[in-house]
Amino acid sequence: MLNTVDRFIKKRLTPLEQKVEEEDEVPDDVIAEMREMGLFGLTIPQEYGGFELDLMQEMKVQMAFSETSPAFRLVFWPNVGIGSRGIVMFGTEEQKRRYLPRMATGELPTSFCLTEPGTGSDAASITTSARRDGDHYVINGAKRFITNATRAGVLTVMARTDPSEKGPKGITAFIIERGTLGLIVGKKEKKMGQRGSPICDVTFENLRIPAENIVGGPQNEGKGFKIAMSVLDGGRVSVAASAVGMAKRLIDEAARYALQRVQFGEPIANFQLIQAMLADSETDYLASHALTMRAAEALERGEDARTLAAAAKYFSSEALGRIADRAVQIHGGSGYVADYPVERLYRDARGVRIYEGTSQILQLVIARAMLKRYEN
Ligand code: COS
């Protein structure tokens, strides 16, 4: 699979990077090819039509795909990760049979709706409400920066079912299908980077949904925060792996440039200050790779990997920031103009330190767990 993926990336996707950047869209025929290749179903269990890759295998594919523009991977990755994981881990048999096979083929692209205009890092403060009405819920509220919502056929939505509870306890995860009355998908935002991967607002206006659409069924009312956080653990390791792949691409660009750019009569790669930057980037890359695979291993074994997932995402995204900065520096003036890919890759890299948990929130997650260990 890795060979096929590698060929597809190099031959088909890399030449399209600039087009996707300019048009802010992945061409439909590329999406159709991704569906044919089965990419949407990489992690979905085989009995529901997927490849059922384990997490270590998933990370290798993630790293490979992250060497090209993130927009390509983000066409199908929500179905591989946060868009399907809630149903795979906590869904009822009925929910799995209803959604997973069509998620695996890409017929149903997915989105994960946690963030709101007033709810970012403080994920437990969500205000989107789900009021019980007989055997239905009526959902009102708004979600923000939702990746892939313009394409999604199914959305996992966190809403507050218990208004008397302000924190994590009153939150429930719902499965909402596109076309449900009261579901409004907004216009895509203009982002700094990662063009071609749409993010937008999603609004719910008196949207009625049966209680059966709670992830895992009605008995999971109030368990939405833990479901979201468990899904995010996998999401964070996955984002860490994407940072590793993006770092690899930036290092390739920087090293190749250093070998061909001549100053003072010789390639700048001969100069020790350039070598120091390359060496620091390679070291950052190797450390990110090792920590990410360690976190993936722990999660795969079913351990509580929230600290490792946070640490892997924190370290790898910060390392990516340093690597992107050095890659531009090595390119000099050429790194600051759009003729070279590093200008775009630098902007693409910036978001990684923010989404699926900012570096600062991840520091808190790591420190809290550490201190608890010492207190005990
Ligand atoms: N897995 C399972 N359960 C988890 C968990 C995880 N990774 N993280 C927290 N929980 C549980 C806790 O154990 C706690 O349960 P108990 O009350 O039974 O002990 C409950 O969830 C609440 O956790 P906590 O007290 O840590 O909640 P806080 O409100 O203090 O916030 C942070 C936790 C800040 C870490 C959380 O809100 C967060 O991760 N924020 C960032 C959100 C984010 O990543 N957004 C990105 C957009 S999503 S693409």
CSV table of C-alpha atoms and ligand atoms in Angstrom, one decimal:
chain,number,residue,atom,x,y,z
A,1,MET,CA,0.0,0.0,0.0
A,2,LEU,CA,2.8,2.4,0.9
A,3,ASN,CA,4.3,1.9,-2.6
A,4,THR,CA,1.0,2.6,-4.3
A,5,VAL,CA,0.4,5.7,-2.1
A,6,ASP,CA,3.9,6.9,-2.7
A,7,ARG,CA,3.5,6.7,-6.5
A,8,PHE,CA,0.1,8.4,-6.4
A,9,ILE,CA,1.5,11.2,-4.3
A,10,LYS,CA,4.6,11.8,-6.5
A,11,LYS,CA,3.1,11.3,-9.9
A,12,ARG,CA,-0.5,12.6,-9.4
A,13,LEU,CA,-0.6,14.9,-6.4
A,14,THR,CA,2.7,16.8,-6.1
A,15,PRO,CA,2.4,18.3,-9.7
A,16,LEU,CA,-1.1,19.6,-8.7
A,17,GLU,CA,0.0,21.4,-5.5
A,18,GLN,CA,0.2,24.9,-7.1
A,19,LYS,CA,-3.2,24.5,-8.8
A,20,VAL,CA,-4.8,23.5,-5.5
A,21,GLU,CA,-3.2,26.5,-3.8
A,22,GLU,CA,-4.5,28.9,-6.4
A,23,GLU,CA,-8.0,27.5,-6.9
A,24,ASP,CA,-8.4,26.6,-3.1
A,25,GLU,CA,-10.0,23.3,-4.2
A,26,VAL,CA,-9.0,19.7,-4.8
A,27,PRO,CA,-10.2,18.6,-8.3
A,28,ASP,CA,-13.1,16.2,-8.4
A,29,ASP,CA,-11.3,13.7,-10.5
A,30,VAL,CA,-8.6,13.4,-7.8
A,31,ILE,CA,-11.2,12.8,-5.2
A,32,ALA,CA,-12.8,10.1,-7.4
A,33,GLU,CA,-9.4,8.4,-7.7
A,34,MET,CA,-9.0,8.5,-3.9
A,35,ARG,CA,-12.3,6.8,-3.5
A,36,GLU,CA,-11.3,4.1,-6.0
A,37,MET,CA,-8.1,3.5,-4.1
A,38,GLY,CA,-10.1,2.9,-0.9
A,39,LEU,CA,-8.3,5.7,1.0
A,40,PHE,CA,-11.5,6.8,2.8
A,41,GLY,CA,-11.6,3.4,4.5
A,42,LEU,CA,-8.0,3.0,5.7
A,43,THR,CA,-8.9,2.4,9.3
A,44,ILE,CA,-12.5,1.3,9.2
A,45,PRO,CA,-12.9,-2.4,10.2
A,46,GLN,CA,-12.8,-4.9,7.4
A,47,GLU,CA,-16.3,-6.2,8.2
A,48,TYR,CA,-17.6,-2.7,7.3
A,49,GLY,CA,-15.7,-2.5,4.1
A,50,GLY,CA,-12.4,-0.8,5.2
A,51,PHE,CA,-8.7,-1.8,5.3
A,52,GLU,CA,-8.6,-1.9,9.1
A,53,LEU,CA,-5.1,-0.6,9.3
A,54,ASP,CA,-3.7,-0.5,12.8
A,55,LEU,CA,-2.5,2.7,14.2
A,56,MET,CA,1.2,2.2,13.4
A,57,GLN,CA,0.3,1.4,9.7
A,58,GLU,CA,-2.1,4.4,9.7
A,59,MET,CA,0.7,6.7,10.9
A,60,LYS,CA,3.0,5.5,8.1
A,61,VAL,CA,0.4,6.4,5.5
A,62,GLN,CA,-0.3,9.7,7.3
A,63,MET,CA,3.4,10.6,7.2
A,64,ALA,CA,3.7,9.7,3.5
A,65,PHE,CA,0.6,11.8,2.6
A,66,SER,CA,1.8,14.7,4.6
A,67,GLU,CA,4.8,15.2,2.3
A,68,THR,CA,2.4,16.9,-0.2
A,69,SER,CA,-0.2,19.6,0.3
A,70,PRO,CA,-2.4,18.9,3.4
A,71,ALA,CA,-5.5,19.6,1.2
A,72,PHE,CA,-5.2,16.2,-0.5
A,73,ARG,CA,-5.0,14.2,2.7
A,74,LEU,CA,-7.8,16.2,4.3
A,75,VAL,CA,-10.2,15.1,1.6
A,76,PHE,CA,-10.3,11.6,3.1
A,77,TRP,CA,-8.5,11.8,6.5
A,78,PRO,CA,-11.6,12.9,8.5
A,79,ASN,CA,-13.1,9.5,7.5
A,80,VAL,CA,-9.9,7.8,8.6
A,81,GLY,CA,-9.7,9.7,11.9
A,82,ILE,CA,-12.0,12.0,13.9
A,83,GLY,CA,-15.0,11.7,11.6
A,84,SER,CA,-15.4,7.9,11.9
A,85,ARG,CA,-13.5,7.1,15.1
A,86,GLY,CA,-16.3,8.0,17.5
A,87,ILE,CA,-18.6,5.5,15.7
A,88,VAL,CA,-15.9,2.8,15.4
A,89,MET,CA,-15.1,3.1,19.1
A,90,PHE,CA,-18.4,3.8,20.7
A,91,GLY,CA,-21.2,3.4,18.1
A,92,THR,CA,-24.0,0.8,18.3
A,93,GLU,CA,-24.0,-2.1,15.9
A,94,GLU,CA,-26.8,-0.5,14.0
A,95,GLN,CA,-24.9,2.8,13.7
A,96,LYS,CA,-21.8,0.9,12.5
A,97,ARG,CA,-23.8,-0.9,9.8
A,98,ARG,CA,-25.6,2.2,8.7
A,99,TYR,CA,-22.6,4.5,8.4
A,100,LEU,CA,-19.2,2.8,8.3
A,101,PRO,CA,-19.5,1.0,4.9
A,102,ARG,CA,-20.4,4.3,3.1
A,103,MET,CA,-17.7,6.2,5.0
A,104,ALA,CA,-15.2,3.5,3.9
A,105,THR,CA,-16.1,4.1,0.2
A,106,GLY,CA,-16.1,7.9,0.5
A,107,GLU,CA,-19.8,8.1,-0.3
A,108,LEU,CA,-20.2,9.8,3.1
A,109,PRO,CA,-17.5,12.3,3.8
A,110,THR,CA,-17.4,13.3,7.5
A,111,SER,CA,-16.8,16.1,9.9
A,112,PHE,CA,-16.2,16.4,13.7
A,113,CYS,CA,-18.0,19.4,15.3
A,114,LEU,CA,-16.7,20.4,18.7
A,115,THR,CA,-15.3,24.0,18.4
A,116,GLU,CA,-17.8,26.9,18.6
A,117,PRO,CA,-17.4,30.7,18.4
A,118,GLY,CA,-17.1,30.9,22.2
A,119,THR,CA,-15.5,27.4,22.7
A,120,GLY,CA,-12.0,26.7,21.6
A,121,SER,CA,-9.4,25.5,24.1
A,122,ASP,CA,-12.1,25.3,26.8
A,123,ALA,CA,-13.8,22.4,25.0
A,124,ALA,CA,-16.1,21.6,28.0
A,125,SER,CA,-17.8,25.0,27.8
A,126,ILE,CA,-19.9,24.3,24.6
A,127,THR,CA,-23.3,26.0,24.4
A,128,THR,CA,-24.9,24.3,21.4
A,129,SER,CA,-28.0,22.9,23.1
A,130,ALA,CA,-29.9,19.6,22.5
A,131,ARG,CA,-33.2,19.8,24.3
A,132,ARG,CA,-35.1,16.6,24.8
A,133,ASP,CA,-38.5,16.4,23.2
A,134,GLY,CA,-40.1,13.0,23.6
A,135,ASP,CA,-37.9,10.5,21.8
A,136,HIS,CA,-36.2,13.3,19.9
A,137,TYR,CA,-33.7,16.1,20.6
A,138,VAL,CA,-34.0,19.7,19.2
A,139,ILE,CA,-30.5,21.1,18.5
A,140,ASN,CA,-29.7,24.8,18.4
A,141,GLY,CA,-26.4,26.6,18.2
A,142,ALA,CA,-23.3,27.1,16.0
A,143,LYS,CA,-20.0,25.3,15.4
A,144,ARG,CA,-16.9,27.1,14.0
A,145,PHE,CA,-13.9,26.2,11.9
A,146,ILE,CA,-15.3,22.8,11.0
A,147,THR,CA,-12.9,21.0,8.6
A,148,ASN,CA,-14.6,19.4,5.6
A,149,ALA,CA,-18.2,20.5,6.5
A,150,THR,CA,-18.9,21.7,3.0
A,151,ARG,CA,-18.4,18.1,1.8
A,152,ALA,CA,-19.6,16.2,4.8
A,153,GLY,CA,-22.5,13.7,4.5
A,154,VAL,CA,-22.3,12.9,8.2
A,155,LEU,CA,-21.3,15.1,11.1
A,156,THR,CA,-20.4,14.1,14.7
A,157,VAL,CA,-21.8,17.0,16.8
A,158,MET,CA,-21.1,17.7,20.5
A,159,ALA,CA,-24.1,19.4,22.1
A,160,ARG,CA,-25.2,20.1,25.7
A,161,THR,CA,-28.1,17.9,26.7
A,162,ASP,CA,-28.1,19.0,30.4
A,163,PRO,CA,-28.3,22.8,30.6
A,164,SER,CA,-27.9,22.7,34.4
A,165,GLU,CA,-24.4,21.2,33.9
A,166,LYS,CA,-21.9,23.9,32.7
A,167,GLY,CA,-18.9,21.6,32.3
A,168,PRO,CA,-18.0,18.3,30.6
A,169,LYS,CA,-20.8,16.2,32.2
A,170,GLY,CA,-23.8,17.6,30.3
A,171,ILE,CA,-22.4,17.0,26.8
A,172,THR,CA,-23.6,14.4,24.3
A,173,ALA,CA,-22.3,13.3,20.9
A,174,PHE,CA,-24.8,13.1,18.1
A,175,ILE,CA,-24.7,11.8,14.5
A,176,ILE,CA,-26.3,14.2,12.1
A,177,GLU,CA,-26.8,13.5,8.4
A,178,ARG,CA,-26.5,16.2,5.7
A,179,GLY,CA,-30.0,17.2,4.5
A,180,THR,CA,-31.5,17.2,8.0
A,181,LEU,CA,-33.8,20.1,8.2
A,182,GLY,CA,-32.2,22.9,10.3
A,183,LEU,CA,-28.6,22.1,9.4
A,184,ILE,CA,-26.9,25.1,7.8
A,185,VAL,CA,-23.4,24.8,6.4
A,186,GLY,CA,-21.6,28.2,6.0
A,187,LYS,CA,-19.2,29.6,3.5
A,188,LYS,CA,-15.6,28.4,3.6
A,189,GLU,CA,-13.1,30.6,5.4
A,190,LYS,CA,-10.0,32.2,3.8
A,191,LYS,CA,-7.1,30.6,5.6
A,192,MET,CA,-3.4,31.5,5.9
A,193,GLY,CA,-2.4,28.1,4.6
A,194,GLN,CA,-3.6,24.6,3.9
A,195,ARG,CA,-5.7,26.0,1.0
A,196,GLY,CA,-8.0,23.5,-0.7
A,197,SER,CA,-9.1,22.1,2.7
A,198,PRO,CA,-12.4,23.9,3.5
A,199,ILE,CA,-13.3,25.0,7.0
A,200,CYS,CA,-16.5,26.7,7.8
A,201,ASP,CA,-19.3,27.4,10.3
A,202,VAL,CA,-22.1,24.9,10.9
A,203,THR,CA,-25.4,26.2,12.4
A,204,PHE,CA,-28.3,24.2,13.8
A,205,GLU,CA,-31.7,25.8,13.8
A,206,ASN,CA,-34.3,23.7,15.7
A,207,LEU,CA,-32.8,20.6,14.1
A,208,ARG,CA,-34.8,17.5,15.3
A,209,ILE,CA,-32.9,14.3,15.7
A,210,PRO,CA,-34.0,10.9,17.2
A,211,ALA,CA,-32.4,9.8,20.4
A,212,GLU,CA,-31.0,6.8,18.5
A,213,ASN,CA,-28.6,9.2,16.8
A,214,ILE,CA,-26.6,9.6,20.0
A,215,VAL,CA,-23.2,8.0,19.4
A,216,GLY,CA,-23.6,4.6,21.2
A,217,GLY,CA,-27.3,5.0,21.7
A,218,PRO,CA,-29.5,6.8,24.2
A,219,GLN,CA,-27.6,5.4,27.2
A,220,ASN,CA,-24.6,7.5,26.2
A,221,GLU,CA,-26.4,10.8,27.0
A,222,GLY,CA,-23.9,12.9,28.9
A,223,LYS,CA,-20.9,10.9,27.7
A,224,GLY,CA,-20.1,13.2,24.8
A,225,PHE,CA,-17.1,15.0,26.3
A,226,LYS,CA,-15.2,11.7,27.0
A,227,ILE,CA,-16.1,10.4,23.6
A,228,ALA,CA,-14.7,13.6,22.0
A,229,MET,CA,-11.5,13.5,24.1
A,230,SER,CA,-10.9,9.9,23.3
A,231,VAL,CA,-11.4,10.6,19.6
A,232,LEU,CA,-9.0,13.5,20.0
A,233,ASP,CA,-6.3,11.3,21.5
A,234,GLY,CA,-6.1,9.4,18.2
A,235,GLY,CA,-6.5,12.7,16.4
A,236,ARG,CA,-3.5,14.2,18.1
A,237,VAL,CA,-1.2,11.3,17.3
A,238,SER,CA,-2.4,11.6,13.8
A,239,VAL,CA,-1.7,15.4,13.7
A,240,ALA,CA,1.8,14.6,15.1
A,241,ALA,CA,2.4,12.2,12.2
A,242,SER,CA,1.3,14.8,9.7
A,243,ALA,CA,3.8,17.2,11.3
A,244,VAL,CA,6.5,14.5,10.8
A,245,GLY,CA,5.6,14.1,7.1
A,246,MET,CA,5.5,17.9,6.6
A,247,ALA,CA,8.9,18.2,8.3
A,248,LYS,CA,10.3,15.6,6.0
A,249,ARG,CA,9.2,17.5,2.9
A,250,LEU,CA,10.6,20.8,4.2
A,251,ILE,CA,14.0,19.1,5.0
A,252,ASP,CA,14.0,17.7,1.4
A,253,GLU,CA,13.4,21.1,0.0
A,254,ALA,CA,16.0,22.8,2.2
A,255,ALA,CA,18.7,20.2,1.7
A,256,ARG,CA,18.3,20.1,-2.1
A,257,TYR,CA,18.3,23.9,-2.3
A,258,ALA,CA,21.5,24.1,-0.2
A,259,LEU,CA,23.3,21.6,-2.5
A,260,GLN,CA,22.5,23.6,-5.7
A,261,ARG,CA,22.6,27.2,-4.5
A,262,VAL,CA,26.1,28.6,-5.0
A,263,GLN,CA,27.4,31.6,-3.0
A,264,PHE,CA,31.0,32.6,-2.4
A,265,GLY,CA,31.9,30.2,-5.2
A,266,GLU,CA,30.5,27.0,-3.8
A,267,PRO,CA,27.2,25.3,-2.8
A,268,ILE,CA,25.9,26.8,0.5
A,269,ALA,CA,25.6,23.2,1.8
A,270,ASN,CA,29.4,23.4,2.3
A,271,PHE,CA,29.0,26.1,4.9
A,272,GLN,CA,28.9,25.0,8.5
A,273,LEU,CA,26.2,27.5,9.6
A,274,ILE,CA,23.9,26.0,6.9
A,275,GLN,CA,24.9,22.5,8.0
A,276,ALA,CA,24.0,23.4,11.6
A,277,MET,CA,20.4,24.4,10.5
A,278,LEU,CA,20.1,21.2,8.5
A,279,ALA,CA,21.4,19.1,11.4
A,280,ASP,CA,19.0,20.7,13.9
A,281,SER,CA,16.1,20.1,11.5
A,282,GLU,CA,17.1,16.4,11.0
A,283,THR,CA,17.3,15.9,14.7
A,284,ASP,CA,14.0,17.6,15.3
A,285,TYR,CA,12.5,15.3,12.6
A,286,LEU,CA,14.0,12.1,14.1
A,287,ALA,CA,12.8,13.0,17.6
A,288,SER,CA,9.3,13.8,16.3
A,289,HIS,CA,9.1,10.5,14.4
A,290,ALA,CA,10.2,8.5,17.4
A,291,LEU,CA,7.8,10.1,19.9
A,292,THR,CA,4.9,9.9,17.5
A,293,MET,CA,5.4,6.2,16.8
A,294,ARG,CA,5.8,5.6,20.6
A,295,ALA,CA,2.4,7.4,21.2
A,296,ALA,CA,0.8,5.4,18.4
A,297,GLU,CA,2.1,2.1,19.9
A,298,ALA,CA,0.7,2.9,23.3
A,299,LEU,CA,-2.7,3.9,21.9
A,300,GLU,CA,-2.7,0.7,19.7
A,301,ARG,CA,-2.1,-1.4,22.9
A,302,GLY,CA,-5.1,0.2,24.4
A,303,GLU,CA,-3.2,2.1,27.1
A,304,ASP,CA,-4.3,5.5,28.4
A,305,ALA,CA,-2.1,7.5,26.0
A,306,ARG,CA,-3.4,11.0,26.6
A,307,THR,CA,-0.1,12.3,27.8
A,308,LEU,CA,1.9,10.6,25.1
A,309,ALA,CA,-0.6,11.8,22.4
A,310,ALA,CA,-0.4,15.4,23.8
A,311,ALA,CA,3.4,15.2,24.0
A,312,ALA,CA,3.8,13.8,20.5
A,313,LYS,CA,1.5,16.5,19.0
A,314,TYR,CA,3.1,19.3,21.1
A,315,PHE,CA,6.7,18.3,20.2
A,316,SER,CA,6.2,17.5,16.6
A,317,SER,CA,4.2,20.6,15.7
A,318,GLU,CA,6.7,22.9,17.5
A,319,ALA,CA,9.5,21.0,15.8
A,320,LEU,CA,7.8,21.5,12.5
A,321,GLY,CA,7.6,25.2,13.1
A,322,ARG,CA,11.3,25.4,13.7
A,323,ILE,CA,12.0,23.2,10.7
A,324,ALA,CA,9.8,25.4,8.4
A,325,ASP,CA,11.5,28.5,9.7
A,326,ARG,CA,15.0,27.1,9.0
A,327,ALA,CA,13.9,25.9,5.5
A,328,VAL,CA,12.8,29.5,4.6
A,329,GLN,CA,16.1,30.8,6.1
A,330,ILE,CA,18.2,28.4,4.1
A,331,HIS,CA,16.4,29.6,0.9
A,332,GLY,CA,17.1,33.2,1.8
A,333,GLY,CA,15.1,35.7,-0.4
A,334,SER,CA,13.9,32.8,-2.5
A,335,GLY,CA,12.1,31.3,0.5
A,336,TYR,CA,10.1,34.5,0.9
A,337,VAL,CA,8.6,34.4,-2.6
A,338,ALA,CA,6.0,32.0,-3.9
A,339,ASP,CA,8.2,30.6,-6.7
A,340,TYR,CA,9.5,28.0,-4.3
A,341,PRO,CA,7.3,25.6,-2.4
A,342,VAL,CA,8.8,26.5,1.0
A,343,GLU,CA,6.8,29.8,1.1
A,344,ARG,CA,3.6,27.8,0.9
A,345,LEU,CA,4.8,24.9,3.1
A,346,TYR,CA,5.7,27.5,5.8
A,347,ARG,CA,2.2,28.8,5.9
A,348,ASP,CA,0.7,25.3,5.8
A,349,ALA,CA,2.9,24.4,8.8
A,350,ARG,CA,1.7,27.3,11.0
A,351,GLY,CA,-1.8,25.8,11.6
A,352,VAL,CA,-0.5,22.6,13.1
A,353,ARG,CA,0.5,24.2,16.4
A,354,ILE,CA,-3.1,25.4,16.8
A,355,TYR,CA,-5.7,22.8,15.7
A,356,GLU,CA,-6.6,19.7,17.7
A,357,GLY,CA,-5.2,21.3,20.9
A,358,THR,CA,-2.9,24.3,21.0
A,359,SER,CA,0.6,23.8,22.2
A,360,GLN,CA,-0.4,25.6,25.4
A,361,ILE,CA,-3.4,23.3,26.1
A,362,LEU,CA,-1.2,20.3,25.4
A,363,GLN,CA,1.4,21.6,27.9
A,364,LEU,CA,-1.4,21.7,30.5
A,365,VAL,CA,-2.6,18.2,29.7
A,366,ILE,CA,1.0,16.9,30.1
A,367,ALA,CA,1.7,18.8,33.3
A,368,ARG,CA,-1.6,17.9,34.9
A,369,ALA,CA,-1.0,14.1,34.3
A,370,MET,CA,2.6,14.5,35.5
A,371,LEU,CA,1.7,16.2,38.7
A,372,LYS,CA,-1.0,13.7,39.5
A,373,ARG,CA,1.6,11.0,39.2
A,374,TYR,CA,3.9,12.7,41.7
A,375,GLU,CA,1.0,13.6,44.1
A,376,ASN,CA,0.1,9.9,44.1
B,1,COS,N1,-9.8,10.5,27.3
B,1,COS,C1,-10.8,10.2,28.1
B,1,COS,N2,-11.3,11.0,29.0
B,1,COS,C2,-10.8,12.2,29.1
B,1,COS,C3,-9.8,12.7,28.3
B,1,COS,C4,-9.2,11.8,27.4
B,1,COS,N3,-8.2,12.1,26.6
B,1,COS,N4,-9.5,13.9,28.7
B,1,COS,C5,-10.3,14.3,29.7
B,1,COS,N5,-11.1,13.2,29.9
B,1,COS,C6,-12.1,13.1,31.0
B,1,COS,C7,-11.5,13.4,32.4
B,1,COS,O1,-11.0,12.2,32.9
B,1,COS,C8,-12.7,14.0,33.1
B,1,COS,O2,-13.5,12.9,33.6
B,1,COS,P1,-13.8,12.7,35.1
B,1,COS,O3,-14.6,14.0,35.5
B,1,COS,O4,-14.7,11.5,35.2
B,1,COS,O5,-12.5,12.6,35.8
B,1,COS,C9,-13.5,14.8,32.1
B,1,COS,O6,-13.1,14.2,30.8
B,1,COS,C10,-13.2,16.2,32.1
B,1,COS,O7,-11.8,16.4,31.9
B,1,COS,P2,-11.0,17.7,32.5
B,1,COS,O8,-11.3,17.9,33.9
B,1,COS,O9,-9.5,17.5,32.2
B,1,COS,O10,-11.7,18.9,31.6
B,1,COS,P3,-11.3,20.4,31.5
B,1,COS,O11,-12.5,21.1,31.2
B,1,COS,O12,-10.4,20.8,32.6
B,1,COS,O13,-10.5,20.5,30.1
B,1,COS,C11,-8.9,20.2,28.3
B,1,COS,C12,-9.6,19.6,29.5
B,1,COS,C13,-8.5,21.7,28.5
B,1,COS,C14,-7.6,19.4,28.2
B,1,COS,C15,-9.8,20.0,27.1
B,1,COS,O14,-10.9,20.9,27.2
B,1,COS,C16,-9.1,20.1,25.8
B,1,COS,O15,-8.4,19.2,25.3
B,1,COS,N6,-9.2,21.3,25.1
B,1,COS,C17,-8.7,21.5,23.8
B,1,COS,C18,-9.8,21.2,22.8
B,1,COS,C19,-9.2,20.9,21.5
B,1,COS,O16,-8.3,20.1,21.3
B,1,COS,N7,-9.9,21.5,20.5
B,1,COS,C20,-9.5,21.3,19.1
B,1,COS,C21,-10.6,21.2,18.2
B,1,COS,S1,-11.1,19.7,17.9
B,1,COS,S2,-10.6,19.3,16.1
